[in-house]
Coordinates of C-alpha atoms in Angstrom, one line a residue:
X1343 CA 29.0 -8.3 3.7
X1344 CA 27.5 -11.7 2.9
X1345 CA 24.5 -11.7 0.6
X1346 CA 22.5 -14.2 2.6
X1347 CA 21.1 -14.2 6.1
X1348 CA 20.4 -17.0 8.6
X1349 CA 21.5 -19.6 6.0
X1350 CA 18.7 -18.6 3.6
X1351 CA 19.0 -17.0 0.2
X1352 CA 17.4 -13.8 1.3
X1353 CA 19.1 -10.4 1.4
X1354 CA 20.2 -9.2 4.8
X1355 CA 18.3 -6.2 6.4
X1356 CA 21.2 -3.8 5.8
X1357 CA 21.2 -4.8 2.1
X1358 CA 17.5 -4.4 1.9
X1359 CA 17.9 -0.8 3.1
X1360 CA 20.4 0.0 0.4
X1361 CA 18.3 -1.7 -2.3
X1362 CA 15.2 0.3 -1.2
X1363 CA 17.2 3.5 -1.2
X1364 CA 18.6 2.8 -4.7
X1365 CA 15.3 1.9 -6.1
X1366 CA 13.8 5.0 -4.5
X1367 CA 16.2 7.2 -6.5
X1368 CA 15.1 5.5 -9.8
X1369 CA 11.4 5.7 -9.0
X1370 CA 11.6 9.4 -8.1
X1371 CA 13.1 10.2 -11.5
X1372 CA 10.8 8.2 -13.7
X1373 CA 9.3 10.2 -16.7
X1374 CA 5.9 11.7 -15.7
X1375 CA 3.9 9.7 -18.3
X1376 CA 5.5 6.4 -17.3
X1377 CA 4.8 7.2 -13.7
X1378 CA 1.2 8.2 -14.3
X1379 CA 0.5 5.0 -16.3
X1380 CA 2.2 2.8 -13.7
X1381 CA 0.3 4.6 -11.0
X1382 CA -3.0 4.1 -12.7
X1383 CA -2.2 0.4 -13.0
X1384 CA -1.5 0.2 -9.2
X1385 CA -4.8 1.9 -8.4
X1386 CA -6.6 -0.7 -10.5
X1387 CA -4.6 -3.6 -9.0
X1388 CA -5.4 -2.5 -5.4
X1389 CA -9.0 -2.1 -6.5
X1390 CA -9.0 -5.7 -7.7
X1391 CA -7.8 -6.7 -4.2
X1392 CA -10.6 -4.6 -2.7
X1393 CA -13.1 -6.4 -5.0
X1394 CA -12.0 -9.8 -3.8
X1395 CA -12.3 -8.6 -0.2
X1396 CA -15.8 -7.4 -0.8
X1397 CA -16.7 -10.8 -2.3
X1398 CA -15.6 -12.5 0.9
X1399 CA -17.3 -9.9 3.1
X1400 CA -20.6 -10.6 1.3
X1401 CA -20.8 -14.1 2.6
X1402 CA -22.7 -13.9 5.9
X1403 CA -22.1 -17.6 6.6
X1404 CA -18.5 -16.9 7.6
X1405 CA -17.7 -16.1 11.2
X1406 CA -16.2 -12.7 12.0
X1407 CA -12.6 -13.8 12.3
X1408 CA -12.8 -16.2 9.3
X1409 CA -14.3 -13.5 7.2
X1410 CA -11.6 -10.9 8.1
X1411 CA -8.7 -13.3 7.7
X1412 CA -10.0 -14.8 4.4
X1413 CA -10.9 -11.3 3.2
X1414 CA -7.4 -10.1 4.0
X1415 CA -5.8 -13.0 2.2
X1416 CA -8.0 -12.2 -0.9
X1417 CA -7.0 -8.5 -0.7
X1418 CA -3.3 -9.5 -0.9
X1419 CA -3.9 -10.0 -4.6
X1420 CA -3.6 -6.2 -5.0
X1421 CA -0.1 -5.8 -3.6
X1422 CA 1.1 -9.0 -5.3
X1423 CA 0.1 -7.6 -8.7
X1424 CA 1.8 -4.3 -7.9
X1425 CA 5.0 -6.0 -6.8
X1426 CA 5.3 -8.8 -9.4
X1427 CA 3.6 -7.3 -12.4
X1428 CA 5.1 -3.8 -11.9
X1429 CA 3.2 -0.7 -10.9
X1430 CA 3.7 2.5 -8.7
X1431 CA 1.7 2.5 -5.5
X1432 CA 1.5 5.6 -3.3
X1433 CA 1.6 3.8 0.0
X1434 CA 4.5 1.5 -0.9
X1435 CA 6.4 4.4 -2.4
X1436 CA 6.5 6.2 0.9
X1437 CA 9.7 4.2 1.3
X1438 CA 11.3 6.7 -1.1
X1439 CA 11.7 8.8 2.1
X1440 CA 14.9 6.6 2.7
X1441 CA 16.5 8.0 -0.5
X1442 CA 15.4 11.5 0.5
X1443 CA 16.8 11.2 4.0
X1444 CA 20.1 10.2 2.5
X1445 CA 20.2 13.3 0.3
X1446 CA 19.8 11.3 -3.0
X1447 CA 16.3 12.6 -3.8
X1448 CA 15.4 16.3 -3.5
X1449 CA 12.3 17.4 -1.5
X1450 CA 10.7 18.7 -4.7
X1451 CA 11.2 15.4 -6.5
X1452 CA 9.8 13.5 -3.6
X1453 CA 6.7 15.6 -3.2
X1454 CA 6.0 15.6 -7.0
X1455 CA 6.4 11.9 -7.1
X1456 CA 4.0 11.3 -4.3
X1457 CA 1.4 13.7 -5.6
X1458 CA 1.5 12.3 -9.2
X1459 CA 1.4 8.7 -8.0
X1460 CA -1.5 9.4 -5.6
X1461 CA -3.6 11.1 -8.3
X1462 CA -2.8 8.3 -10.8
X1463 CA -3.7 5.7 -8.2
X1464 CA -7.0 7.4 -7.7
X1465 CA -7.7 7.5 -11.5
X1466 CA -7.0 3.8 -11.8
X1467 CA -9.1 2.8 -8.8
X1468 CA -12.0 5.0 -9.9
X1469 CA -11.8 3.6 -13.4
X1470 CA -11.9 0.0 -12.1
X1471 CA -14.9 0.9 -9.9
X1472 CA -16.7 2.2 -13.0
X1473 CA -16.0 -1.0 -14.9
X1474 CA -17.1 -3.1 -12.0
X1475 CA -20.4 -1.2 -11.8
X1476 CA -21.0 -1.5 -15.5
X1477 CA -20.3 -5.2 -15.4
X1478 CA -23.1 -5.9 -13.0
X1479 CA -20.7 -7.6 -10.6
X1480 CA -22.6 -6.1 -7.6
X1481 CA -25.6 -8.2 -8.4
X1482 CA -23.8 -11.4 -7.5
X1483 CA -25.1 -13.5 -4.7
X1484 CA -28.6 -12.0 -4.9
X1485 CA -27.1 -8.5 -4.6
X1486 CA -25.2 -9.3 -1.4
X1487 CA -21.9 -8.2 -3.0
X1488 CA -23.3 -4.8 -3.8
X1489 CA -24.8 -4.4 -0.3
X1490 CA -21.4 -5.4 1.2
X1491 CA -19.7 -2.7 -1.0
X1492 CA -22.1 -0.1 0.2
X1493 CA -21.7 -1.2 3.9
X1494 CA -17.9 -1.1 3.7
X1495 CA -17.8 2.4 2.2
X1496 CA -20.5 3.7 4.7
X1497 CA -18.5 2.5 7.7
X1498 CA -15.4 4.2 6.3
X1499 CA -17.1 7.5 5.7
X1500 CA -18.4 7.5 9.3
X1501 CA -15.1 7.0 10.9
X1502 CA -13.9 10.0 13.1
X1503 CA -11.0 11.8 11.6
X1504 CA -8.5 10.8 14.3
X1505 CA -9.5 7.2 14.1
X1506 CA -9.2 7.2 10.3
X1507 CA -5.7 8.8 10.6
X1508 CA -4.3 6.3 13.1
X1509 CA -5.8 3.4 11.1
X1510 CA -4.0 4.8 8.1
X1511 CA -0.8 4.9 10.1
X1512 CA -1.0 1.3 11.2
X1513 CA -2.1 0.2 7.7
X1514 CA 1.0 1.6 6.0
X1515 CA 3.4 0.3 8.6
X1516 CA 2.3 -3.1 7.6
X1517 CA 2.1 -2.4 3.8
X1518 CA 5.6 -0.9 3.8
X1519 CA 6.9 -3.8 5.9
X1520 CA 5.4 -6.1 3.3
X1521 CA 7.2 -4.2 0.5
X1522 CA 10.4 -4.0 2.6
X1523 CA 10.4 -7.8 3.1
X1524 CA 9.6 -8.4 -0.5
X1525 CA 13.0 -6.7 -1.3
X1526 CA 14.6 -9.5 0.7
X1527 CA 13.5 -12.1 -1.8
X1528 CA 15.0 -13.3 -5.0
X1529 CA 11.9 -15.0 -6.6
X1530 CA 8.2 -14.5 -7.1
X1531 CA 7.5 -17.0 -4.4
X1532 CA 9.7 -15.1 -1.9
X1533 CA 7.7 -11.9 -2.7
X1534 CA 4.4 -13.7 -2.2
X1535 CA 5.3 -15.1 1.2
X1536 CA 6.7 -11.7 2.3
X1537 CA 3.6 -9.8 1.2
X1538 CA 0.6 -12.0 2.1
X1539 CA 1.0 -12.0 5.9
X1540 CA 1.3 -8.3 6.6
X1541 CA -1.4 -7.4 4.1
X1542 CA -3.8 -10.0 5.6
X1543 CA -3.0 -8.6 9.0
X1544 CA -3.8 -4.9 8.1
X1545 CA -7.1 -5.9 6.4
X1546 CA -8.2 -8.3 9.1
X1547 CA -7.5 -5.6 11.7
X1548 CA -9.7 -3.0 9.9
X1549 CA -6.9 -0.5 9.1
X1550 CA -7.3 2.1 6.4
X1551 CA -5.6 2.1 3.0
X1552 CA -6.1 5.3 1.0
X1553 CA -5.8 3.6 -2.5
X1554 CA -8.4 0.9 -1.6
X1555 CA -10.7 3.7 -0.4
X1556 CA -10.3 5.4 -3.9
X1557 CA -12.1 2.2 -5.1
X1558 CA -14.6 1.7 -2.3
X1559 CA -16.1 5.1 -2.3
X1560 CA -16.8 5.6 -6.0
X1561 CA -18.3 2.1 -6.3
X1562 CA -20.6 2.6 -3.4
X1563 CA -21.8 6.0 -4.8
X1564 CA -22.4 4.3 -8.2
X1565 CA -24.5 1.7 -6.4
X1566 CA -26.6 4.5 -4.8
X1567 CA -25.0 4.9 -1.3
X1568 CA -26.0 8.3 0.1
X1569 CA -22.4 9.2 1.1
X1570 CA -21.7 12.9 1.9
X1571 CA -18.9 14.3 -0.2
X1572 CA -17.5 16.0 3.0
X1573 CA -17.3 12.7 4.8
X1574 CA -15.6 11.0 1.9
X1575 CA -13.1 13.8 1.6
X1576 CA -12.4 13.9 5.3
X1577 CA -11.7 10.2 5.3
X1578 CA -9.3 10.4 2.3
X1579 CA -7.4 13.3 3.8
X1580 CA -7.0 11.6 7.2
X1581 CA -6.1 8.2 5.7
X1582 CA -3.6 9.7 3.2
X1583 CA -1.9 11.6 6.0
X1584 CA -1.8 8.5 8.2
X1585 CA -0.4 6.4 5.4
X1586 CA 2.3 9.0 4.9
X1587 CA 3.3 8.9 8.6
X1588 CA 3.2 5.2 8.9
X1589 CA 5.2 4.4 5.8
X1590 CA 7.7 7.3 5.5
X1591 CA 8.3 8.0 9.2
X1592 CA 7.7 4.7 11.1
X1593 CA 9.3 2.5 8.5
X1594 CA 11.5 4.3 6.0
X1595 CA 13.1 6.9 8.3
X1596 CA 13.5 4.4 11.1
X1597 CA 15.3 1.9 8.9
X1598 CA 17.4 4.7 7.3
X1599 CA 18.5 5.8 10.8
X1600 CA 19.4 2.2 11.7
X1601 CA 21.2 1.2 8.5
X1602 CA 22.1 4.2 6.4
X1603 CA 22.5 7.2 8.6
X1604 CA 26.2 6.5 9.2
X1605 CA 28.1 5.2 6.2
X1606 CA 29.9 1.9 7.0
X1607 CA 33.5 2.4 8.1
X1608 CA 36.5 0.2 7.2
X1609 CA 36.4 -3.3 8.7
X1610 CA 38.0 -3.6 12.1
X1611 CA 40.9 -5.9 12.7
X1612 CA 40.0 -9.1 14.5

């Protein structure tokens, strides 16, 4: 099979599928300490993207569409750091379902990996929120940054469960498509182009990313937001479940069924 597509230097979709599956096997078998540290880094990286989004959201002079689009572009920093610098992100790692579907990763390995990475992401995101609070960052722009952070978290906590779930589904379809397309590239520039547009789209559309919420909720609470623990927990459960369905089912298993379900046979005679 040729290693380029459409005359470019990108991997073809069938090759991406195999690369994602192979990487999924390696990720599922990382040592626990390594996985935990990389997971904490990913949580902090996504938190930095959320911080940048909040900064844009605090500027009331921007129109609605401009604020959402620029904020989404700023949030892309998080997944760029994960992809280029190296980290383990729960939402992107839903693609490991491809390796599981092919029988290369056991169910127990998959579930342990997701659970450990999700917890580590939360630790990294909460740790960053604490550092941001201690830094006084929220006082920027006359306190508008802090007020924006509280408003963002409050809206999230008030989402109905079903709405949060489906926003989580749509979010991780786009996040996993960003990761999928990044596997097509051969350079940092390729990865950046692949990541920025889907991530900007999910943020601009108001979809829900569980790891970003691990940052937003603690920061808002540290800033004095009167968030009910039950509302926060309900949002996180709904969004995590939605992210799982969007990434593992609607992206990973769909592409597995298209490209890897049936092993390629011998070439046919012309």
